[in-house]
Every structure is written in structure tokens, then in C-alpha cells.
Amino acid sequence: MTIRIVDEAESHELNLTYRGKDRPTNVLSFPFEAPPEVELPLLGDLIICRQVG
């Protein structure tokens, strides 16, 4: 799992790009979808904005 801390501006941009919501958010999560031949235990990405909450 990747955990990333972002500011409000980046949270807003990611939320608009991936969810169509024109505002910042406190948490975004993205699952990792590996091809069948990849056997790594990867979970995905977690984006956190501590200014929003």
C-alpha cells in the first residue's frame, strides 16, 4: 500500500479528476489491479489530506 499526504489543492484536483467532485476531500483510495501473472501482495494507494476533515 502506498500512502500519500497531499495539500488541499492536490486533493481537489484528484477528487475532480477521478470522482468528478469539484471540491477537496479528506481521503481518496485507489485499488491496485495487478495482471494475473503478478503475485505481489499490493493493495493500492491511499491519499490523505489532513486540512480537510
C-alpha positions as MATLAB code, in Angstrom:
seq = 'MTIRIVDEAESHELNLTYRGKDRPTNVLSFPFEAPPEVELPLLGDLIICRQVG';
ca = [
       0.000    0.000    0.000;
       1.175    3.477   -0.848;
       0.146    6.289    1.497;
       0.493    9.839    0.272;
      -0.175   13.087    2.156;
      -1.348   15.963   -0.073;
      -2.462   19.576    0.333;
      -5.982   20.858   -0.348;
      -5.190   21.930   -3.914;
      -3.936   18.477   -4.914;
      -6.793   16.775   -3.080;
      -9.229   18.982   -5.008;
      -7.551   18.193   -8.340;
      -7.507   14.426   -7.710;
     -11.102   14.409   -6.475;
     -12.226   16.287   -9.596;
     -10.205   14.077  -11.948;
     -11.147   10.688  -10.506;
     -14.560   11.268   -8.901;
     -15.975   14.293  -10.724;
     -16.352   16.156   -7.394;
     -15.330   19.830   -7.584;
     -14.007   20.102   -4.022;
     -11.167   18.743   -1.891;
     -11.732   15.613    0.173;
     -10.067   14.131    3.229;
      -9.342   10.643    1.817;
      -9.160    9.019   -1.609;
      -8.388    5.352   -2.157;
      -7.460    3.501   -5.309;
      -7.302   -0.304   -5.551;
      -4.349   -1.998   -7.225;
      -5.421   -4.300  -10.027;
      -2.427   -6.424  -10.951;
      -2.306   -8.636  -14.017;
      -2.814  -12.342  -13.181;
       0.904  -13.120  -13.587;
       1.880  -10.607  -10.859;
       1.818  -12.298   -7.469;
       2.761   -9.361   -5.250;
       0.530   -8.591   -2.256;
      -0.126   -4.968   -3.267;
      -3.296   -3.295   -2.001;
      -3.390    0.091   -3.701;
      -2.999    3.794   -2.931;
      -4.354    5.907   -0.088;
      -4.345    9.706   -0.489;
      -4.857   11.751    2.682;
      -5.472   15.482    3.044;
      -5.272   16.467    6.692;
      -6.514   20.041    6.041;
      -9.924   18.647    5.049;
     -11.879   16.840    7.655;
];
